[in-house]
Short mmCIF file of C-alpha atoms and ligand atoms in Angstrom, two decimals:
data_model
loop_
_atom_site.label_atom_id
_atom_site.label_comp_id
_atom_site.label_asym_id
_atom_site.label_seq_id
_atom_site.Cartn_x
_atom_site.Cartn_y
_atom_site.Cartn_z
CA MET A 1 -30.13 -47.81 -13.98
CA VAL A 2 -29.78 -50.03 -10.97
CA VAL A 3 -32.45 -49.42 -8.36
CA LEU A 4 -31.81 -50.89 -4.94
CA ASP A 5 -33.68 -50.07 -1.76
CA LYS A 6 -31.82 -49.25 1.44
CA GLY A 7 -31.84 -52.83 2.71
CA GLU A 8 -30.55 -54.12 -0.61
CA LEU A 9 -27.78 -51.50 -0.66
CA GLU A 10 -26.74 -52.62 2.80
CA GLN A 11 -26.53 -56.20 1.52
CA ILE A 12 -24.06 -55.29 -1.21
CA ALA A 13 -21.91 -52.87 0.81
CA LEU A 14 -18.25 -53.85 1.09
CA PRO A 15 -15.50 -52.61 3.40
CA ALA A 16 -13.09 -50.03 1.99
CA ALA A 17 -10.25 -52.47 1.45
CA GLN A 18 -7.63 -51.74 -1.19
CA PRO A 19 -6.30 -55.15 -2.27
CA PRO A 20 -2.80 -55.53 -3.73
CA VAL A 21 -2.41 -55.62 -7.51
CA ALA A 22 -2.38 -59.13 -8.98
CA ASP A 23 0.68 -60.27 -10.92
CA VAL A 24 -1.16 -61.48 -14.03
CA ARG A 25 0.81 -63.53 -16.58
CA SER A 26 0.57 -62.60 -20.26
CA VAL A 27 0.21 -65.14 -23.04
CA ASP A 28 0.94 -64.06 -26.63
CA LEU A 29 -1.49 -65.88 -28.87
CA SER A 30 0.32 -64.68 -31.99
CA ALA A 31 3.69 -66.25 -31.05
CA ALA A 32 5.33 -67.79 -34.12
CA ALA A 33 5.42 -71.59 -34.43
CA GLY A 34 8.54 -73.02 -32.82
CA PRO A 35 10.25 -71.92 -29.58
CA ALA A 36 8.13 -68.77 -29.15
CA ARG A 37 4.87 -70.71 -29.36
CA GLU A 38 6.21 -73.41 -27.06
CA ALA A 39 7.10 -70.71 -24.53
CA ALA A 40 3.60 -69.22 -24.86
CA ALA A 41 2.03 -72.65 -24.29
CA ARG A 42 4.18 -73.18 -21.20
CA ALA A 43 3.27 -69.73 -19.84
CA LEU A 44 -0.41 -70.50 -20.39
CA VAL A 45 -0.23 -73.81 -18.51
CA ALA A 46 1.73 -72.23 -15.65
CA ALA A 47 -0.86 -69.45 -15.34
CA CYS A 48 -3.75 -71.94 -15.30
CA GLU A 49 -2.03 -73.93 -12.56
CA GLU A 50 -1.15 -70.89 -10.50
CA HIS A 51 -4.09 -68.48 -10.63
CA GLY A 52 -6.46 -69.99 -13.19
CA PHE A 53 -6.30 -66.60 -14.84
CA PHE A 54 -4.16 -64.89 -17.50
CA ARG A 55 -4.02 -62.00 -19.96
CA VAL A 56 -4.08 -62.66 -23.71
CA THR A 57 -2.20 -60.43 -26.13
CA GLY A 58 -1.85 -60.95 -29.89
CA HIS A 59 -5.48 -62.11 -29.84
CA GLY A 60 -6.43 -61.03 -33.37
CA VAL A 61 -9.84 -59.58 -32.45
CA PRO A 62 -10.05 -56.28 -34.37
CA VAL A 63 -9.77 -53.37 -31.98
CA GLU A 64 -12.37 -51.32 -33.94
CA LEU A 65 -14.91 -54.11 -33.52
CA VAL A 66 -14.26 -54.26 -29.78
CA ARG A 67 -14.53 -50.50 -29.37
CA SER A 68 -17.70 -50.28 -31.48
CA ALA A 69 -19.42 -53.12 -29.59
CA GLU A 70 -18.47 -51.56 -26.28
CA ALA A 71 -19.64 -48.09 -27.31
CA ALA A 72 -22.94 -49.49 -28.61
CA ALA A 73 -23.43 -51.39 -25.34
CA ALA A 74 -22.70 -48.24 -23.31
CA GLY A 75 -25.20 -46.39 -25.52
CA PHE A 76 -27.84 -49.03 -24.85
CA PHE A 77 -27.31 -48.90 -21.08
CA ALA A 78 -27.76 -45.10 -21.23
CA LEU A 79 -31.30 -45.48 -22.68
CA PRO A 80 -34.35 -44.85 -20.46
CA GLN A 81 -35.13 -47.79 -18.19
CA GLY A 82 -38.48 -48.49 -19.87
CA VAL A 83 -36.83 -48.81 -23.29
CA LYS A 84 -34.20 -51.19 -21.93
CA GLU A 85 -36.85 -53.35 -20.29
CA GLU A 86 -38.81 -53.52 -23.53
CA GLU A 87 -35.71 -54.99 -25.15
CA ALA A 88 -35.42 -57.73 -22.50
CA PRO A 89 -36.76 -60.47 -24.83
CA THR A 90 -34.31 -59.62 -27.59
CA LEU A 91 -31.20 -58.80 -25.58
CA GLY A 92 -31.66 -60.67 -22.30
CA TYR A 93 -31.60 -57.40 -20.34
CA GLY A 94 -31.67 -57.64 -16.56
CA SER A 95 -30.53 -55.64 -13.59
CA LYS A 96 -29.38 -56.09 -9.97
CA GLN A 97 -30.29 -59.79 -9.67
CA ILE A 98 -27.53 -62.26 -10.33
CA GLY A 99 -29.13 -65.65 -10.40
CA GLY A 100 -32.46 -66.68 -9.03
CA ASN A 101 -31.35 -67.24 -5.47
CA GLY A 102 -31.09 -63.79 -3.97
CA ASP A 103 -27.66 -62.58 -5.11
CA LEU A 104 -27.69 -58.86 -5.78
CA GLY A 105 -25.18 -56.52 -7.36
CA TRP A 106 -24.68 -52.96 -8.55
CA ILE A 107 -25.08 -54.16 -12.11
CA GLU A 108 -27.23 -54.29 -15.22
CA TYR A 109 -26.48 -56.69 -18.03
CA LEU A 110 -27.34 -58.37 -21.31
CA LEU A 111 -27.25 -62.15 -21.57
CA LEU A 112 -27.16 -63.87 -24.93
CA GLY A 113 -26.75 -67.49 -25.93
CA VAL A 114 -24.10 -67.93 -28.63
CA THR A 115 -24.61 -70.15 -31.63
CA PRO A 116 -22.01 -70.61 -34.39
CA ALA A 117 -24.00 -67.95 -36.29
CA GLY A 118 -23.91 -65.32 -33.56
CA ALA A 119 -25.70 -64.30 -30.37
CA VAL A 120 -29.33 -64.89 -29.40
CA PRO A 121 -31.05 -63.87 -26.15
CA VAL A 122 -31.18 -66.28 -23.25
CA ALA A 123 -34.74 -66.78 -21.93
CA THR A 124 -35.12 -63.66 -19.97
CA SER A 125 -36.79 -63.11 -16.68
CA ALA A 126 -34.09 -61.47 -14.60
CA SER A 127 -34.27 -64.37 -12.20
CA SER A 128 -33.76 -67.11 -14.77
CA SER A 129 -31.21 -65.39 -17.00
CA THR A 130 -28.28 -66.04 -14.79
CA LEU A 131 -24.92 -67.54 -14.39
CA PRO A 132 -24.73 -70.49 -14.06
CA CYS A 133 -28.31 -71.09 -15.12
CA ALA A 134 -27.97 -69.56 -18.57
CA ALA A 135 -30.32 -71.62 -20.66
CA ALA A 136 -29.69 -72.79 -24.18
CA ALA A 137 -30.08 -70.16 -26.86
CA ALA A 138 -33.64 -69.15 -27.73
CA ALA A 139 -33.64 -69.35 -31.49
CA ALA A 140 -37.27 -68.30 -31.79
CA ALA A 141 -36.54 -64.98 -30.11
CA ALA A 142 -33.68 -64.41 -32.52
CA ALA A 143 -36.05 -64.83 -35.42
CA SER A 144 -38.19 -62.00 -34.09
CA TRP A 145 -35.21 -59.68 -33.93
CA SER A 146 -35.57 -56.49 -35.90
CA THR A 147 -32.73 -54.10 -36.65
CA SER A 148 -35.17 -51.20 -36.52
CA THR A 149 -35.41 -51.28 -32.70
CA PRO A 150 -33.11 -49.06 -30.59
CA ALA A 151 -30.82 -52.00 -29.97
CA GLY A 152 -30.61 -53.23 -33.59
CA PRO A 153 -27.07 -52.08 -34.39
CA LEU A 154 -25.93 -53.34 -31.00
CA ARG A 155 -27.21 -56.84 -31.75
CA ASP A 156 -25.38 -56.90 -35.05
CA LEU A 157 -22.13 -55.80 -33.40
CA LEU A 158 -22.50 -58.36 -30.62
CA ASP A 159 -23.04 -61.05 -33.26
CA GLU A 160 -19.83 -60.09 -34.98
CA TYR A 161 -18.01 -59.82 -31.67
CA THR A 162 -19.06 -63.27 -30.48
CA VAL A 163 -17.93 -64.89 -33.71
CA ALA A 164 -14.47 -63.29 -33.29
CA VAL A 165 -14.18 -64.06 -29.59
CA ARG A 166 -15.35 -67.64 -29.98
CA ARG A 167 -12.61 -68.09 -32.57
CA MET A 168 -10.10 -66.66 -30.10
CA ALA A 169 -11.38 -68.91 -27.28
CA CYS A 170 -10.79 -71.82 -29.61
CA ALA A 171 -7.21 -70.64 -30.34
CA VAL A 172 -6.56 -70.35 -26.60
CA LEU A 173 -7.78 -73.92 -26.08
CA GLU A 174 -5.61 -75.19 -28.93
CA LEU A 175 -2.54 -73.57 -27.36
CA MET A 176 -3.56 -75.12 -24.05
CA GLU A 177 -3.77 -78.55 -25.70
CA GLU A 178 -0.22 -78.08 -26.96
CA GLY A 179 1.03 -77.00 -23.53
CA LEU A 180 -0.62 -80.04 -21.94
CA GLY A 181 0.80 -82.40 -24.58
CA LEU A 182 -2.66 -83.55 -25.67
CA GLY A 183 -1.76 -83.97 -29.34
CA GLY A 184 -3.69 -82.43 -32.20
CA GLY A 185 -7.12 -84.01 -31.63
CA GLY A 186 -8.90 -80.87 -30.39
CA ALA A 187 -9.73 -82.50 -27.04
CA LEU A 188 -10.60 -79.11 -25.52
CA ALA A 189 -11.33 -76.82 -28.49
CA ARG A 190 -13.97 -79.16 -29.93
CA LEU A 191 -16.06 -78.65 -26.79
CA VAL A 192 -16.69 -74.99 -27.61
CA THR A 193 -16.87 -75.31 -31.41
CA ASN A 194 -19.52 -78.00 -31.59
CA GLU A 195 -22.75 -76.59 -32.98
CA ASP A 196 -24.50 -77.62 -29.76
CA SER A 197 -21.86 -76.03 -27.51
CA ASP A 198 -23.55 -74.07 -24.73
CA CYS A 199 -21.73 -70.76 -25.06
CA VAL A 200 -23.00 -67.49 -23.61
CA LEU A 201 -22.14 -63.81 -24.03
CA ARG A 202 -22.65 -61.54 -21.08
CA VAL A 203 -22.31 -57.76 -21.28
CA ASN A 204 -22.14 -56.18 -17.84
CA HIS A 205 -22.57 -52.53 -16.97
CA TYR A 206 -21.57 -51.28 -13.54
CA PRO A 207 -22.71 -47.66 -13.23
CA PRO A 208 -20.50 -45.42 -11.10
CA ARG A 209 -21.07 -45.86 -7.42
CA PRO A 210 -23.86 -43.49 -6.33
CA ALA A 211 -22.76 -40.45 -4.38
CA ALA A 212 -24.00 -39.50 -0.95
CA PRO A 213 -26.73 -38.45 -0.19
CA GLU A 214 -28.16 -41.21 -2.45
CA LEU A 215 -26.30 -43.70 -0.29
CA ALA A 216 -27.34 -43.92 3.31
CA ALA A 217 -25.15 -41.84 5.58
CA GLY A 218 -22.18 -43.80 6.81
CA ALA A 219 -22.37 -46.28 3.92
CA PRO A 220 -19.02 -47.84 3.07
CA PRO A 221 -17.31 -46.67 -0.10
CA ASN A 222 -17.41 -49.96 -2.02
CA LEU A 223 -20.31 -51.97 -3.43
CA THR A 224 -20.51 -55.49 -4.77
CA GLY A 225 -20.87 -55.29 -8.53
CA PHE A 226 -20.74 -59.04 -9.15
CA GLY A 227 -20.30 -61.18 -6.06
CA GLU A 228 -17.55 -63.75 -5.69
CA HIS A 229 -17.89 -66.94 -7.72
CA THR A 230 -16.16 -69.27 -10.13
CA ASP A 231 -17.42 -69.55 -13.70
CA PRO A 232 -18.88 -73.01 -14.36
CA GLN A 233 -17.91 -73.36 -18.04
CA ILE A 234 -14.57 -74.37 -19.61
CA ILE A 235 -13.10 -70.93 -20.09
CA SER A 236 -14.40 -67.37 -19.96
CA VAL A 237 -12.85 -64.71 -22.18
CA LEU A 238 -13.32 -61.29 -20.65
CA ARG A 239 -12.53 -57.72 -21.51
CA SER A 240 -13.52 -54.36 -20.11
CA ASN A 241 -13.41 -50.71 -21.11
CA GLY A 242 -10.22 -50.16 -19.13
CA THR A 243 -12.08 -49.53 -15.86
CA SER A 244 -10.89 -51.29 -12.71
CA GLY A 245 -13.06 -53.40 -10.43
CA LEU A 246 -12.23 -57.01 -11.25
CA GLU A 247 -10.55 -58.91 -8.41
CA ILE A 248 -9.29 -62.49 -8.30
CA ALA A 249 -8.67 -64.72 -5.28
CA LEU A 250 -5.09 -65.94 -5.04
CA ARG A 251 -4.27 -69.49 -3.96
CA GLY A 252 -4.20 -68.55 -0.27
CA GLY A 253 -7.64 -66.92 -0.60
CA ALA A 254 -6.52 -63.25 -0.47
CA TRP A 255 -8.07 -60.90 -3.02
CA ALA A 256 -5.93 -59.08 -5.59
CA SER A 257 -7.10 -56.49 -8.09
CA VAL A 258 -6.62 -56.98 -11.82
CA PRO A 259 -5.06 -53.91 -13.44
CA PRO A 260 -7.43 -52.64 -16.12
CA ASP A 261 -6.30 -53.18 -19.69
CA GLY A 262 -8.40 -51.75 -22.47
CA ASP A 263 -6.62 -53.70 -25.23
CA ALA A 264 -5.99 -57.21 -23.93
CA PHE A 265 -8.44 -59.96 -23.04
CA PHE A 266 -8.40 -61.95 -19.81
CA VAL A 267 -9.16 -65.64 -19.50
CA ASN A 268 -10.69 -67.40 -16.48
CA VAL A 269 -10.33 -71.14 -16.01
CA GLY A 270 -13.85 -72.45 -15.33
CA ASP A 271 -15.03 -75.34 -13.13
CA THR A 272 -15.36 -77.67 -16.12
CA LEU A 273 -11.71 -77.17 -17.12
CA GLN A 274 -10.70 -77.89 -13.53
CA VAL A 275 -12.49 -81.23 -13.91
CA LEU A 276 -11.07 -82.00 -17.37
CA THR A 277 -7.55 -81.47 -16.00
CA ASN A 278 -8.30 -83.53 -12.85
CA GLY A 279 -7.72 -80.48 -10.67
CA ARG A 280 -4.36 -79.53 -12.21
CA PHE A 281 -5.88 -76.26 -13.41
CA ARG A 282 -7.74 -74.16 -10.96
CA SER A 283 -11.05 -72.44 -11.61
CA VAL A 284 -10.46 -68.91 -10.42
CA ARG A 285 -12.71 -67.27 -7.83
CA HIS A 286 -13.37 -63.67 -8.84
CA ARG A 287 -15.68 -60.73 -8.20
CA VAL A 288 -16.26 -57.14 -9.26
CA VAL A 289 -16.11 -54.35 -6.72
CA VAL A 290 -17.57 -50.96 -7.67
CA ASN A 291 -15.77 -47.99 -6.24
CA SER A 292 -15.03 -45.85 -9.22
CA GLU A 293 -16.39 -42.66 -10.69
CA ARG A 294 -16.43 -44.30 -14.14
CA SER A 295 -18.84 -46.85 -15.57
CA ARG A 296 -17.36 -50.28 -16.14
CA VAL A 297 -18.55 -52.12 -19.23
CA SER A 298 -17.29 -55.68 -19.55
CA MET A 299 -18.04 -58.31 -22.18
CA ILE A 300 -17.53 -61.95 -21.30
CA PHE A 301 -17.73 -64.95 -23.61
CA PHE A 302 -18.35 -68.17 -21.67
CA GLY A 303 -17.26 -71.26 -23.59
CA GLY A 304 -19.35 -74.21 -22.42
CA PRO A 305 -19.73 -77.76 -23.79
CA PRO A 306 -22.85 -79.30 -25.37
CA PRO A 307 -25.54 -80.10 -22.75
CA GLY A 308 -25.19 -83.88 -23.07
CA GLU A 309 -21.37 -83.91 -22.99
CA ARG A 310 -20.06 -86.31 -20.33
CA LEU A 311 -17.41 -84.51 -18.31
CA ALA A 312 -14.53 -86.32 -16.65
CA PRO A 313 -10.76 -85.85 -16.53
CA LEU A 314 -9.04 -86.42 -19.86
CA PRO A 315 -7.32 -89.84 -19.65
CA GLN A 316 -3.92 -88.27 -20.47
CA LEU A 317 -4.28 -85.99 -17.43
CA LEU A 318 -5.30 -88.53 -14.81
CA GLY A 319 -1.75 -88.59 -13.46
CA ASP A 320 -0.11 -91.17 -11.23
CA GLY A 321 -2.55 -93.76 -9.99
CA GLY A 322 -5.09 -92.82 -12.67
CA ARG A 323 -7.73 -91.85 -10.14
CA SER A 324 -10.35 -89.25 -11.05
CA ARG A 325 -10.91 -86.63 -8.38
CA TYR A 326 -14.44 -86.09 -9.73
CA LEU A 327 -17.55 -88.14 -10.38
CA GLU A 328 -18.58 -88.10 -14.02
CA PHE A 329 -21.46 -85.77 -14.92
CA THR A 330 -22.99 -84.12 -17.95
CA TRP A 331 -22.89 -80.38 -18.49
CA ARG A 332 -26.69 -80.37 -18.21
CA GLU A 333 -26.50 -82.08 -14.80
CA PHE A 334 -23.85 -79.64 -13.59
CA LYS A 335 -25.88 -76.61 -14.63
CA THR A 336 -29.05 -77.96 -13.07
CA SER A 337 -27.24 -78.62 -9.84
CA GLY A 338 -25.53 -75.20 -9.91
CA CYS A 339 -28.84 -73.40 -10.35
CA ARG A 340 -29.99 -74.55 -6.95
CA GLY A 341 -27.30 -72.71 -5.04
CA ARG A 342 -26.06 -69.22 -4.32
CA LEU A 343 -23.49 -67.55 -6.53
CA ALA A 344 -20.55 -68.01 -4.15
CA GLU A 345 -21.12 -71.73 -3.65
CA ASP A 346 -18.39 -74.24 -4.51
CA ARG A 347 -20.41 -76.07 -7.17
CA LEU A 348 -17.79 -78.75 -7.73
CA SER A 349 -17.86 -79.98 -4.14
CA ARG A 350 -20.99 -82.06 -4.91
CA PHE A 351 -19.09 -83.90 -7.63
CA GLU A 352 -15.90 -84.73 -5.75
CA ASN A 353 -14.91 -88.38 -5.77
CA ASN A 354 -14.09 -88.84 -2.08
O1 AKG B 1 -17.99 -58.00 -15.30
C1 AKG B 1 -16.91 -58.51 -15.06
O2 AKG B 1 -15.86 -57.93 -15.25
C2 AKG B 1 -16.86 -59.92 -14.55
C3 AKG B 1 -18.22 -60.50 -14.38
C4 AKG B 1 -18.20 -61.97 -14.16
O3 AKG B 1 -17.39 -62.50 -13.48
C5 AKG B 1 -19.23 -62.78 -14.82
O4 AKG B 1 -20.10 -62.22 -15.53
O5 AKG B 1 -19.17 -64.03 -14.66
FE1 FE2 B 2 -17.47 -64.65 -13.63
#
């Protein structure tokens, strides 16, 4: 349950706008080697340049696994509030607060650090377990995990899910390397496969918008589920249970809604990939607006680099003049800096090389 007082509800109210539907490019990850794969790599690069966002088909993540993980997550969110809060140390449960700096949403969530072996909870007061402040995985908490708790089967499914999605994220980055002509050295994929890579799984639940009279009279029909932001990592791989709500900002700044797709995955370019490509790819601003009668459950894998990784444009992508548009920084420095601000802040602006 998400409990917001009247003042908080007013903060997250949104006007009843109906944005146009986004024209989202599809990339087939299963395209056969040769011309089909080359076309897929070109489509991927074009999508990253245009919107910083695309749909992935042919992803190879078993549909039964996805459906089971989603159903188990929905089952967990339906448990009594007290039970969910008891599971906070093992599942990184939190509600309504996104980040530690006052951002609120019509949302409850799980937040888990991802190691090559699976998912472990991120240190979990609601205020610290946030994007972009997600801390490194808490291995000790994982050790205390017991499958006999109400969330046991869910944890096992999320483990399996993260292994499959991390593999897919890696395949997406390999196709990207091909499209960018980076050769076969794994310049991007290695950043999310390293055993120290700072990857995170977030499972979001947006309950249906409350009906009047729960909402104050005259309240607008839309609520912020997850306020506008860019993801700080390299890429985010997202899926939902076929319920609408996700919106992306187009180049001119206008919002467009992403048509729900219960089978495909969506990929966001993150701030770090914008840096690695010297601004050629665009980290996509996005948000979730809650206006539906149905619950939205989304699962997002954030592929981030190891904390000490020095981030700067790849030399092959510096372009004419060879000038970096960004100051070099480590992933740790970027996260620390990002934690100080509000969700909607342009975190890269502090690192621009003016
Ligand atoms: O829940 C969603 O669909 C998107 C949420 C999101 O953007 C995030 O968790 O970073
Ligand atoms: Fe996001």
